[in-house]
Amino acid sequence: MMGSIASSLAEAWESGQPVAPLAADHALTSLDAAETVAGEVLAKLALAPCGIRVTQSGLVGAMLPGRIMAQGRPLPLAVLPHGRAAPALLVVLAEAITESDTGMPALAQLHPALDLSASRWRDGPANMFAAAADLAGLGQVVIGKGKAPSWPSSCALGPHRARRAEVGALFETALRAAREAGGLPLGAVLVLVFDSAAEALAAPGPVTAHWTGLGVVSAELR
């Protein structure tokens, strides 16, 4: 059954046609099962990850190079079904991470980012397992200019008041996920998504994330 779910999600990635909700007796009921499906989706699509993406809500998924874009290009809202915007950070590794590492890896650059999630499920993900199977809801990650790594203390989405960002804790989650996955090479990325501040993408227009001391990144949805 998991192979069938993976095939449907992979087809949805390629065609844009959404996947109907799973029947109750076929629903995914664990993160292990969901992550197995996600791995099969990547294999069916022959996509090679360039890193790992983690969210505050507990989703961990592969980051794909074709889903990272510099700010400045308009993006059709239609390519982000059931989308949500959240402040994010993209970290570029200056050295490889291995399974046996225990310390902090050297970092090359830190980019302010805007995570624009999406769902291949017709009605959106039924739960976190469905979201995890769908590559953790990966849509597009829009990045701003990179700077020397130094964790920002707060972030805000749009006009909202800045809130404290526990960057270190989410980075540790990403490191742990990378090691459990077998490591990452030099130049790979870790994407940290602060989705406790996420908002639905309800209409065309600008979306902006502000990072204290790091900068602003924005996307124009049409």
Short mmCIF file of C-alpha atoms in Angstrom, two decimals:
data_model
loop_
_atom_site.label_atom_id
_atom_site.label_comp_id
_atom_site.label_asym_id
_atom_site.label_seq_id
_atom_site.Cartn_x
_atom_site.Cartn_y
_atom_site.Cartn_z
CA MET A 1 0.00 0.00 0.00
CA MET A 2 2.84 2.42 0.79
CA GLY A 3 4.19 1.93 -2.72
CA SER A 4 0.80 2.92 -4.14
CA ILE A 5 0.70 6.07 -2.00
CA ALA A 6 4.22 6.96 -3.12
CA SER A 7 3.29 6.46 -6.77
CA SER A 8 0.26 8.74 -6.41
CA LEU A 9 2.28 11.47 -4.71
CA ALA A 10 5.08 11.22 -7.27
CA GLU A 11 2.55 11.54 -10.09
CA ALA A 12 1.05 14.58 -8.37
CA TRP A 13 4.48 16.20 -8.18
CA GLU A 14 4.92 15.78 -11.91
CA SER A 15 1.39 16.49 -13.14
CA GLY A 16 0.03 18.96 -10.61
CA GLN A 17 -3.07 16.81 -10.19
CA PRO A 18 -3.80 16.38 -6.46
CA VAL A 19 -4.15 13.11 -4.59
CA ALA A 20 -7.49 12.18 -3.00
CA PRO A 21 -7.50 11.63 0.78
CA LEU A 22 -6.61 8.14 1.92
CA ALA A 23 -9.37 5.85 3.10
CA ALA A 24 -9.34 5.32 6.87
CA ASP A 25 -8.11 1.73 6.57
CA HIS A 26 -5.17 2.86 4.39
CA ALA A 27 -4.19 5.96 6.36
CA LEU A 28 -0.59 6.45 7.44
CA THR A 29 -0.31 6.08 11.21
CA SER A 30 3.37 6.62 11.99
CA LEU A 31 6.24 8.90 11.03
CA ASP A 32 8.38 5.89 10.14
CA ALA A 33 5.82 4.76 7.56
CA ALA A 34 5.39 8.31 6.26
CA GLU A 35 9.13 8.83 5.86
CA THR A 36 9.38 5.50 4.03
CA VAL A 37 6.76 6.77 1.58
CA ALA A 38 8.66 10.05 1.17
CA GLY A 39 11.84 8.13 0.36
CA GLU A 40 9.96 6.15 -2.28
CA VAL A 41 8.58 9.38 -3.77
CA LEU A 42 12.12 10.71 -4.19
CA ALA A 43 13.24 7.44 -5.75
CA LYS A 44 10.32 7.39 -8.22
CA LEU A 45 11.05 10.98 -9.22
CA ALA A 46 14.82 10.32 -9.38
CA LEU A 47 15.44 13.46 -7.34
CA ALA A 48 18.69 13.92 -5.42
CA PRO A 49 18.35 15.97 -2.21
CA CYS A 50 20.73 18.84 -1.56
CA GLY A 51 20.06 18.88 2.18
CA ILE A 52 17.46 18.57 4.90
CA ARG A 53 14.47 20.75 5.81
CA VAL A 54 13.02 20.74 9.32
CA THR A 55 10.06 22.55 10.85
CA GLN A 56 9.19 23.57 14.38
CA SER A 57 6.04 21.46 14.09
CA GLY A 58 8.16 18.32 13.86
CA LEU A 59 8.33 17.59 10.12
CA VAL A 60 11.66 16.50 8.64
CA GLY A 61 12.14 16.12 4.91
CA ALA A 62 14.57 16.33 2.04
CA MET A 63 15.48 19.68 0.54
CA LEU A 64 15.64 19.71 -3.26
CA PRO A 65 17.81 22.12 -5.27
CA GLY A 66 15.02 22.91 -7.71
CA ARG A 67 12.89 24.17 -4.83
CA ILE A 68 15.32 26.92 -3.77
CA MET A 69 14.91 30.24 -5.53
CA ALA A 70 16.35 33.72 -5.13
CA GLN A 71 13.90 36.49 -4.34
CA GLY A 72 12.82 38.77 -7.16
CA ARG A 73 10.94 36.38 -9.45
CA PRO A 74 7.12 36.29 -9.26
CA LEU A 75 5.64 32.95 -8.27
CA PRO A 76 2.17 31.69 -9.28
CA LEU A 77 0.00 31.08 -6.23
CA ALA A 78 -1.49 28.09 -8.05
CA VAL A 79 1.76 26.11 -7.70
CA LEU A 80 1.41 26.23 -3.90
CA PRO A 81 -1.91 24.48 -3.14
CA HIS A 82 -2.87 24.65 0.54
CA GLY A 83 0.27 26.73 0.93
CA ARG A 84 1.53 28.44 4.06
CA ALA A 85 4.26 31.06 4.43
CA ALA A 86 6.75 30.95 7.28
CA PRO A 87 10.05 32.65 8.15
CA ALA A 88 12.99 30.34 7.52
CA LEU A 89 16.75 30.18 7.48
CA LEU A 90 18.93 28.40 4.93
CA VAL A 91 22.31 27.30 6.28
CA VAL A 92 25.11 26.27 3.91
CA LEU A 93 27.63 23.79 5.31
CA ALA A 94 31.34 24.58 5.09
CA GLU A 95 32.23 21.00 5.97
CA ALA A 96 30.59 17.60 5.71
CA ILE A 97 28.44 16.11 8.46
CA THR A 98 29.01 12.44 9.22
CA GLU A 99 27.00 9.93 11.25
CA SER A 100 29.61 9.93 14.02
CA ASP A 101 29.92 13.72 14.39
CA THR A 102 29.02 15.19 17.75
CA GLY A 103 30.17 18.78 17.47
CA MET A 104 29.07 21.87 15.58
CA PRO A 105 29.99 21.78 11.87
CA ALA A 106 31.62 24.75 10.21
CA LEU A 107 29.07 26.90 8.39
CA ALA A 108 29.69 28.82 5.17
CA GLN A 109 26.69 31.15 4.89
CA LEU A 110 23.34 31.94 6.43
CA HIS A 111 20.49 33.17 4.23
CA PRO A 112 17.26 34.77 5.40
CA ALA A 113 14.50 32.75 3.81
CA LEU A 114 10.79 32.46 3.27
CA ASP A 115 9.35 28.95 3.31
CA LEU A 116 6.29 28.60 1.07
CA SER A 117 4.87 25.17 1.73
CA ALA A 118 2.48 23.24 -0.49
CA SER A 119 0.48 20.02 -0.45
CA ARG A 120 -0.13 17.44 -3.14
CA TRP A 121 -3.15 16.16 -1.15
CA ARG A 122 -6.42 17.39 -2.68
CA ASP A 123 -7.83 18.57 0.65
CA GLY A 124 -4.48 19.32 2.28
CA PRO A 125 -2.68 16.90 4.61
CA ALA A 126 -5.03 15.04 6.95
CA ASN A 127 -2.35 14.93 9.65
CA MET A 128 1.40 15.22 10.15
CA PHE A 129 1.93 11.71 8.75
CA ALA A 130 0.29 12.65 5.46
CA ALA A 131 2.36 15.85 5.38
CA ALA A 132 5.59 13.95 6.08
CA ALA A 133 4.90 11.48 3.27
CA ASP A 134 4.45 14.42 0.89
CA LEU A 135 8.10 15.45 1.38
CA ALA A 136 7.13 17.37 4.53
CA GLY A 137 4.98 19.77 2.52
CA LEU A 138 7.90 21.10 0.48
CA GLY A 139 6.92 23.93 -1.85
CA GLN A 140 9.45 26.69 -2.52
CA VAL A 141 12.13 28.21 -0.33
CA VAL A 142 12.86 31.80 -1.33
CA ILE A 143 16.22 33.10 -0.11
CA GLY A 144 17.82 36.49 0.35
CA LYS A 145 21.49 37.47 0.33
CA GLY A 146 23.78 35.23 2.36
CA LYS A 147 25.86 36.54 5.22
CA ALA A 148 28.45 35.21 7.63
CA PRO A 149 26.71 32.80 10.00
CA SER A 150 25.41 34.42 13.18
CA TRP A 151 22.07 33.34 14.59
CA PRO A 152 19.42 36.09 14.50
CA SER A 153 17.41 36.54 17.67
CA SER A 154 13.95 37.20 16.24
CA CYS A 155 11.81 37.06 13.12
CA ALA A 156 8.47 38.27 11.82
CA LEU A 157 6.16 37.43 8.96
CA GLY A 158 4.76 40.43 7.10
CA PRO A 159 3.65 43.31 9.32
CA HIS A 160 3.44 41.20 12.46
CA ARG A 161 5.47 41.99 15.53
CA ALA A 162 8.83 40.22 15.71
CA ARG A 163 8.96 37.15 17.92
CA ARG A 164 11.91 35.40 19.49
CA ALA A 165 13.36 32.65 17.30
CA GLU A 166 14.90 29.64 19.02
CA VAL A 167 17.31 29.02 16.16
CA GLY A 168 19.79 26.88 18.10
CA ALA A 169 17.18 24.30 19.10
CA LEU A 170 15.87 23.86 15.54
CA PHE A 171 19.41 23.71 14.17
CA GLU A 172 20.19 20.88 16.60
CA THR A 173 17.12 19.04 15.27
CA ALA A 174 18.42 19.47 11.72
CA LEU A 175 21.89 18.22 12.69
CA ARG A 176 20.42 15.16 14.38
CA ALA A 177 18.28 14.42 11.32
CA ALA A 178 21.29 14.78 9.04
CA ARG A 179 23.36 12.36 11.11
CA GLU A 180 20.52 9.83 11.32
CA ALA A 181 20.21 10.02 7.53
CA GLY A 182 23.88 9.12 7.11
CA GLY A 183 25.37 12.60 6.89
CA LEU A 184 25.60 15.44 4.38
CA PRO A 185 28.45 16.63 2.14
CA LEU A 186 30.21 19.98 2.17
CA GLY A 187 27.98 22.54 0.47
CA ALA A 188 24.73 20.86 1.46
CA VAL A 189 22.04 22.93 3.13
CA LEU A 190 19.93 22.81 6.26
CA VAL A 191 16.62 24.66 6.03
CA LEU A 192 15.06 25.69 9.33
CA VAL A 193 11.35 26.55 9.08
CA PHE A 194 9.77 28.55 11.90
CA ASP A 195 6.22 27.51 11.15
CA SER A 196 4.88 28.54 14.55
CA ALA A 197 4.59 31.92 12.78
CA ALA A 198 3.11 30.48 9.57
CA GLU A 199 0.10 31.92 7.78
CA ALA A 200 -2.01 30.54 4.94
CA LEU A 201 -1.34 31.78 1.41
CA ALA A 202 -4.87 32.98 0.76
CA ALA A 203 -4.48 35.55 -2.02
CA PRO A 204 -1.96 36.94 -4.52
CA GLY A 205 0.38 39.67 -3.33
CA PRO A 206 3.70 40.16 -1.55
CA VAL A 207 4.83 37.95 1.33
CA THR A 208 7.78 39.00 3.48
CA ALA A 209 9.88 37.55 6.28
CA HIS A 210 12.01 39.81 8.48
CA TRP A 211 15.06 38.54 10.37
CA THR A 212 16.62 40.80 12.99
CA GLY A 213 20.20 41.58 12.02
CA LEU A 214 20.07 39.32 8.96
CA GLY A 215 17.71 40.99 6.55
CA VAL A 216 14.41 40.77 4.73
CA VAL A 217 13.32 38.31 2.07
CA SER A 218 10.13 38.55 0.05
CA ALA A 219 8.14 36.83 -2.67
CA GLU A 220 5.49 38.16 -5.04
CA LEU A 221 2.64 35.72 -5.49
CA ARG A 222 0.46 36.08 -8.58
#
